[in-house]
mmCIF file of C-alpha atoms in Angstrom:
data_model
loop_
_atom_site.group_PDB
_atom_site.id
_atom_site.type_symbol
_atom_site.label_atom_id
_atom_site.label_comp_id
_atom_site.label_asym_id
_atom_site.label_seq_id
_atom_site.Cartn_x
_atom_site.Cartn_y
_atom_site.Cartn_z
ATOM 1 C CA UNK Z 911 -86.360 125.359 60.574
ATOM 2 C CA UNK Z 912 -86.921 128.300 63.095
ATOM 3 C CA UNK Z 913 -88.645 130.313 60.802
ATOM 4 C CA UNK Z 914 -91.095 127.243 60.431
ATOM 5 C CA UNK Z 915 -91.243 126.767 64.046
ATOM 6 C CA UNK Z 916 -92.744 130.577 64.134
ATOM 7 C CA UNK Z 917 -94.631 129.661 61.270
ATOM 8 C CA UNK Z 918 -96.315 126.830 63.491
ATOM 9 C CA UNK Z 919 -96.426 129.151 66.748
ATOM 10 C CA UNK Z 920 -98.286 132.242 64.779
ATOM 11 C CA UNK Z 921 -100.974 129.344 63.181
ATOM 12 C CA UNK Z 922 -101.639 128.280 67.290
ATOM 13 C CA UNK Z 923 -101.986 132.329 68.098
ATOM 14 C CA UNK Z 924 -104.400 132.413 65.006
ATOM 15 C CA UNK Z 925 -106.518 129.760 66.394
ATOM 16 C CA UNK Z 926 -107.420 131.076 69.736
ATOM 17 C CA UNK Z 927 -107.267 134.965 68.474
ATOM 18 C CA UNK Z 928 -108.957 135.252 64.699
ATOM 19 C CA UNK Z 929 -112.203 135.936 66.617
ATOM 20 C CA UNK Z 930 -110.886 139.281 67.903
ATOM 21 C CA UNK Z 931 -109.420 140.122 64.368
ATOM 22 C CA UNK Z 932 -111.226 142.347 62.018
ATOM 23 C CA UNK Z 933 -113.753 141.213 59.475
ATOM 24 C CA UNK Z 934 -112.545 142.597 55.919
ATOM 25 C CA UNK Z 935 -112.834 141.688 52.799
ATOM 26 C CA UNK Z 936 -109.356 141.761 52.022
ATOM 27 C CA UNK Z 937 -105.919 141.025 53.504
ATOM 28 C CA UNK Z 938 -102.755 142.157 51.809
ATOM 29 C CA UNK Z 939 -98.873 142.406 52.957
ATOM 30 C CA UNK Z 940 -96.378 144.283 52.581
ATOM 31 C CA UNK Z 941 -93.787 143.644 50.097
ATOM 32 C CA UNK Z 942 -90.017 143.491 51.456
ATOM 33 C CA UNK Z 943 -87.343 145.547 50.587
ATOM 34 C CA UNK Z 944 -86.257 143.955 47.207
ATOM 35 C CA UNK Z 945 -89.497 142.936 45.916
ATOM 36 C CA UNK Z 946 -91.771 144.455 43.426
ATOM 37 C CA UNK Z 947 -94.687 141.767 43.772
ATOM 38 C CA UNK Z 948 -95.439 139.372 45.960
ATOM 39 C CA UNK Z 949 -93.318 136.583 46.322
ATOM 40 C CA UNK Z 950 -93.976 133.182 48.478
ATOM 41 C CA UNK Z 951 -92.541 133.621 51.746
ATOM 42 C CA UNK Z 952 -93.481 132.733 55.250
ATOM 43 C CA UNK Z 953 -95.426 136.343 55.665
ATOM 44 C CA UNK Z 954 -97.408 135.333 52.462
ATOM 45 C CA UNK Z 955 -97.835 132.105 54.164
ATOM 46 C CA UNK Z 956 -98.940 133.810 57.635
ATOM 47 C CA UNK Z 957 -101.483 136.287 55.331
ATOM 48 C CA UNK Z 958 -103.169 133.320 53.802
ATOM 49 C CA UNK Z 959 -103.767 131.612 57.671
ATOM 50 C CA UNK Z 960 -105.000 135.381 58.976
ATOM 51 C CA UNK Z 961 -107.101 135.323 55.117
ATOM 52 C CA UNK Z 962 -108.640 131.662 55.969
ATOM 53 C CA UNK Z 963 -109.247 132.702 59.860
ATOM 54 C CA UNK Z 964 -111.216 136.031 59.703
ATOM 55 C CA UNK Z 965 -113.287 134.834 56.235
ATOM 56 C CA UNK Z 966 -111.386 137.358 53.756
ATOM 57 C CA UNK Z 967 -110.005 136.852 50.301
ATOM 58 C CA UNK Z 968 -105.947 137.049 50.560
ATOM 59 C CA UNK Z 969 -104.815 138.821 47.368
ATOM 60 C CA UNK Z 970 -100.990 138.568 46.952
ATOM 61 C CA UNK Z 971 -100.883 140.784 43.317
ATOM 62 C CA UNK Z 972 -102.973 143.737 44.881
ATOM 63 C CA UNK Z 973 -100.124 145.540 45.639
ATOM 64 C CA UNK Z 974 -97.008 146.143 43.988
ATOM 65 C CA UNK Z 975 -93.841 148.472 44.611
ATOM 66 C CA UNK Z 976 -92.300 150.682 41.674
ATOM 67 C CA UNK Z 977 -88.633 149.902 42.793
ATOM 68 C CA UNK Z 978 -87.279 148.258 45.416
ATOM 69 C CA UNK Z 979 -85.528 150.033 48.610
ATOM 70 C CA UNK Z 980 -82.717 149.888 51.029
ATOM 71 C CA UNK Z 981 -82.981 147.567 53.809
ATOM 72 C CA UNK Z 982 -84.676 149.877 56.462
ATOM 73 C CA UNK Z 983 -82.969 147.730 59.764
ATOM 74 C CA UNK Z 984 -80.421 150.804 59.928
ATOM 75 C CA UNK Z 985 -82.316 153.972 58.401
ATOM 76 C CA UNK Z 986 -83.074 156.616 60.301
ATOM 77 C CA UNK Z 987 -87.352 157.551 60.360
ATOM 78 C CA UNK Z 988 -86.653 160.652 57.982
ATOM 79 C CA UNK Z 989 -84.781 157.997 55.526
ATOM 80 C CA UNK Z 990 -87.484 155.221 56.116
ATOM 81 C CA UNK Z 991 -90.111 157.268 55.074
ATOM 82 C CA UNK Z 992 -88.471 159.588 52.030
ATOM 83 C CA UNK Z 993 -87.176 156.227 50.617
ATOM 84 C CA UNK Z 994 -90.762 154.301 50.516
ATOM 85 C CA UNK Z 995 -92.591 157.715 49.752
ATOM 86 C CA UNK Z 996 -95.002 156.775 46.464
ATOM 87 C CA UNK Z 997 -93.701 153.472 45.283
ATOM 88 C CA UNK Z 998 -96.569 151.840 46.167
ATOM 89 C CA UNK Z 999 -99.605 150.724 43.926
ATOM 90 C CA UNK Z 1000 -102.657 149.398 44.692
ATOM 91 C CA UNK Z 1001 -104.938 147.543 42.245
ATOM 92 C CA UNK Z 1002 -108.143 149.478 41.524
ATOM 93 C CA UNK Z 1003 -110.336 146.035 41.513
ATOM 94 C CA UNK Z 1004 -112.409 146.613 43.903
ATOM 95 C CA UNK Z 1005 -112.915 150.075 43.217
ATOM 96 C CA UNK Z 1006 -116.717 150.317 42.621
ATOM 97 C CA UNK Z 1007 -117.234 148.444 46.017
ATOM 98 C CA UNK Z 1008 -118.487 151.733 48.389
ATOM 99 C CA UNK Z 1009 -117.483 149.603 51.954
ATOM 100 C CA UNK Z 1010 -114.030 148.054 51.154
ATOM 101 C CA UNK Z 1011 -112.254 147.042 53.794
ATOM 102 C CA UNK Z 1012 -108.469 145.880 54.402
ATOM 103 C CA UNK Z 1013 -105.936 144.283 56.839
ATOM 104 C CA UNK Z 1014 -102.705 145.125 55.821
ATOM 105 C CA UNK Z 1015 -100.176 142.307 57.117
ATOM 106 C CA UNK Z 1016 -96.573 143.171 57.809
ATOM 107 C CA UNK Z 1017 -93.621 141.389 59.850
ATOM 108 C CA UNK Z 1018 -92.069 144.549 61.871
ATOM 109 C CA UNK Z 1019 -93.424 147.853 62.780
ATOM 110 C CA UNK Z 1020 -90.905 150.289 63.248
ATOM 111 C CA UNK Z 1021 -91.751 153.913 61.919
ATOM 112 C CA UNK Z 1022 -95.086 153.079 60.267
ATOM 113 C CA UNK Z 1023 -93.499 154.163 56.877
ATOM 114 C CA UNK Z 1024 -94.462 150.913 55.591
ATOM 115 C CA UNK Z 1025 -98.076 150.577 56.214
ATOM 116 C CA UNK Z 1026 -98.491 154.533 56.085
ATOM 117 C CA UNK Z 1027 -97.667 154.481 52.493
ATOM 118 C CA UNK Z 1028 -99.358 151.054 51.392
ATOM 119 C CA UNK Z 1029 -102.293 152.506 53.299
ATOM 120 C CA UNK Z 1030 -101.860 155.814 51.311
ATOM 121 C CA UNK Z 1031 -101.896 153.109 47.847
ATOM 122 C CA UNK Z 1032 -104.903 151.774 49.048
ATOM 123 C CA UNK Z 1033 -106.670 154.677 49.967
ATOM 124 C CA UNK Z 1034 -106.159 156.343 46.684
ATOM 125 C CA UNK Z 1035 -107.538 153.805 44.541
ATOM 126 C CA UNK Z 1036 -110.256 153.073 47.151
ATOM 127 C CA UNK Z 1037 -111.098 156.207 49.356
ATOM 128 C CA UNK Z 1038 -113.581 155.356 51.415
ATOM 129 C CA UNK Z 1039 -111.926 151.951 52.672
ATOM 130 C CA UNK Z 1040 -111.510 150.726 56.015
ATOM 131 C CA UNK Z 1041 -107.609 149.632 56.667
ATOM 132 C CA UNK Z 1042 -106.490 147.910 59.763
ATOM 133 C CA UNK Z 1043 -102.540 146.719 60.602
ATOM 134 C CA UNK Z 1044 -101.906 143.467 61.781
ATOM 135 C CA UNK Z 1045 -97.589 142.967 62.468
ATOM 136 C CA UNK Z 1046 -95.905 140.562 64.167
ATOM 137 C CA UNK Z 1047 -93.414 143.025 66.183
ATOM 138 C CA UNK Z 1048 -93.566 146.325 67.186
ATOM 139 C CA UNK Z 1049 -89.836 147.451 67.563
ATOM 140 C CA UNK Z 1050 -88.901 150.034 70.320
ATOM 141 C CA UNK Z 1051 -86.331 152.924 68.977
ATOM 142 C CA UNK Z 1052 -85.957 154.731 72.356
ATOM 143 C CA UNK Z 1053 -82.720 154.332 74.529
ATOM 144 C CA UNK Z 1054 -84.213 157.070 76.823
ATOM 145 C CA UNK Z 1055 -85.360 155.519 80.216
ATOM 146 C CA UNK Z 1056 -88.742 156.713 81.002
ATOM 147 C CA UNK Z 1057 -89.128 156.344 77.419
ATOM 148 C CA UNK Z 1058 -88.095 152.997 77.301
ATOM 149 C CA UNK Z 1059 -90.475 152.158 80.486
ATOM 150 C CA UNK Z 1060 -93.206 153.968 79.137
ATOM 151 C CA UNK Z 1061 -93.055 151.834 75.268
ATOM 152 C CA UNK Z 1062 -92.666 148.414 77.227
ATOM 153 C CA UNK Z 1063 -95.430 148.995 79.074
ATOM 154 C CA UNK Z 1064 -97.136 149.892 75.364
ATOM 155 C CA UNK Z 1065 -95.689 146.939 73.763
ATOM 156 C CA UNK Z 1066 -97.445 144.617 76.731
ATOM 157 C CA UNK Z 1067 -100.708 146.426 75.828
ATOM 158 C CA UNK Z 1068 -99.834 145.897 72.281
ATOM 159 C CA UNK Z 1069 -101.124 141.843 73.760
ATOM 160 C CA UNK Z 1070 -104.660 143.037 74.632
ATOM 161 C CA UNK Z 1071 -106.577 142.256 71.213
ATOM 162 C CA UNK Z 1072 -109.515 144.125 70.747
ATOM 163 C CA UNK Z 1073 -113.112 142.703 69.464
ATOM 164 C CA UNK Z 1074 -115.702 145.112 68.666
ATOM 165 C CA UNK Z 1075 -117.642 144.838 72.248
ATOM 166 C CA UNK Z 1076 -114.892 142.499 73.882
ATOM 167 C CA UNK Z 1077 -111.281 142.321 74.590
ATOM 168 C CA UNK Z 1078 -109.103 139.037 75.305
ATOM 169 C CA UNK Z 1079 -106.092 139.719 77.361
ATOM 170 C CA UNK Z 1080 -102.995 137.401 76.135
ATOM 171 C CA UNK Z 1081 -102.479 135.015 79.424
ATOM 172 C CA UNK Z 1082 -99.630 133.689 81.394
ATOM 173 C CA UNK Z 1083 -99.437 131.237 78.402
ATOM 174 C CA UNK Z 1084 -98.000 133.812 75.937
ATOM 175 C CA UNK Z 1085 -95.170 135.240 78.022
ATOM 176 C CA UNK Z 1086 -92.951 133.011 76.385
ATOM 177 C CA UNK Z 1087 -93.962 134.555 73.096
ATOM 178 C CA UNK Z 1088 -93.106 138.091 74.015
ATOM 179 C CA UNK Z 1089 -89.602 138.370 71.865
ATOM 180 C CA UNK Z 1090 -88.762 139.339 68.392
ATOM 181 C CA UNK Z 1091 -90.382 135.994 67.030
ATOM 182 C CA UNK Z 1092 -93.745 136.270 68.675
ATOM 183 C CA UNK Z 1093 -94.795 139.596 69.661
ATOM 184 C CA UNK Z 1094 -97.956 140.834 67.667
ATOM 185 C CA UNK Z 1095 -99.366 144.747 67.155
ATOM 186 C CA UNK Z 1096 -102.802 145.038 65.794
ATOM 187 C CA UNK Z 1097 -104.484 148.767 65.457
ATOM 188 C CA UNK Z 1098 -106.875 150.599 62.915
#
């Protein structure tokens, strides 16, 4: 039921946000640690709301992995990225279309190895594509103080969602969203 109940809260963010998202043509997601394809979860669920919002086709098959991995919640970065390094595949569909453009969709970002190498599958079946990120939390690794000060202060920037001429700051409204269920990163 909770994982509903952030199903419910991300489709409220979506409403007042999807005007700041990207325009692409396509949204994709990445595929957890034991799947090969795409299989109906609440992240497939929460690409086909972005999909709907921004006016892009949500295509579940385009990518697939060519073996699963290790869970990465306890892998170190070197081990996160040797272990996802080539396995995945991008469908060459769209391939004769010159100004492609993606949002990859992805539940944590931790070391980027995940949407580095699905954006490395996408880019070599369509090279001159435009690929933005869209995850739901941006995890901080650093027990270091000024470190830690420094990537909070990031993570509350991580709120400010840029249009292309206009920005919307996240209001008072959102603070209670700022956890592991509701926190949001968006970059190109």
């Amino acid at each position: 039921d909770d994982k509903n109940n952030g199903l419910k809260q991300w489709s409220l963010l979506l409403n007042e946000v999807a005007e700041y998202l990207p325009k692409v043509d396509i949204v994709v997601r990445a595929l957890g640690h034991n799947e090969l394809v795409t299989k109906t979860n609440n992240l497939c669920t929460l690409s086909e709301l972005i999909a709907k919002k921004i006016g892009a086709d949500y295509r579940p098959s385009f990518l697939k992995k060519s073996q699963t991995t290790l869970k990465s919640t306890k892998l170190s970065r070197p081990h996160r990225y040797s272990q996802i390094n080539g396995l995945y595949e991008s469908s060459n569909e769209f391939q004769s279309k010159k100004d492609i453009s993606f949002l990859i969709v992805d539940d944590v970002f931790t070391t980027g190895a995940t949407t580095n190498e699905i954006a490395r599958a996408l880019h070599q079946t369509h090279p001159n594509a435009k690929i933005y990120i869209f995850t739901l939390v941006k995890t901080l690794l650093s027990r270091d103080s000024h470190q830690s000060t420094y990537q909070n202060k990031r993570l509350l920037k991580l709120f400010d969602i840029v249009g292309e001429k206009q920005s919307l700051v996240l209001g008072d409204e959102f603070k209670d969203k700022v956890s592991k269920s509701f926190s949001a990163n968006y970059s190109n």
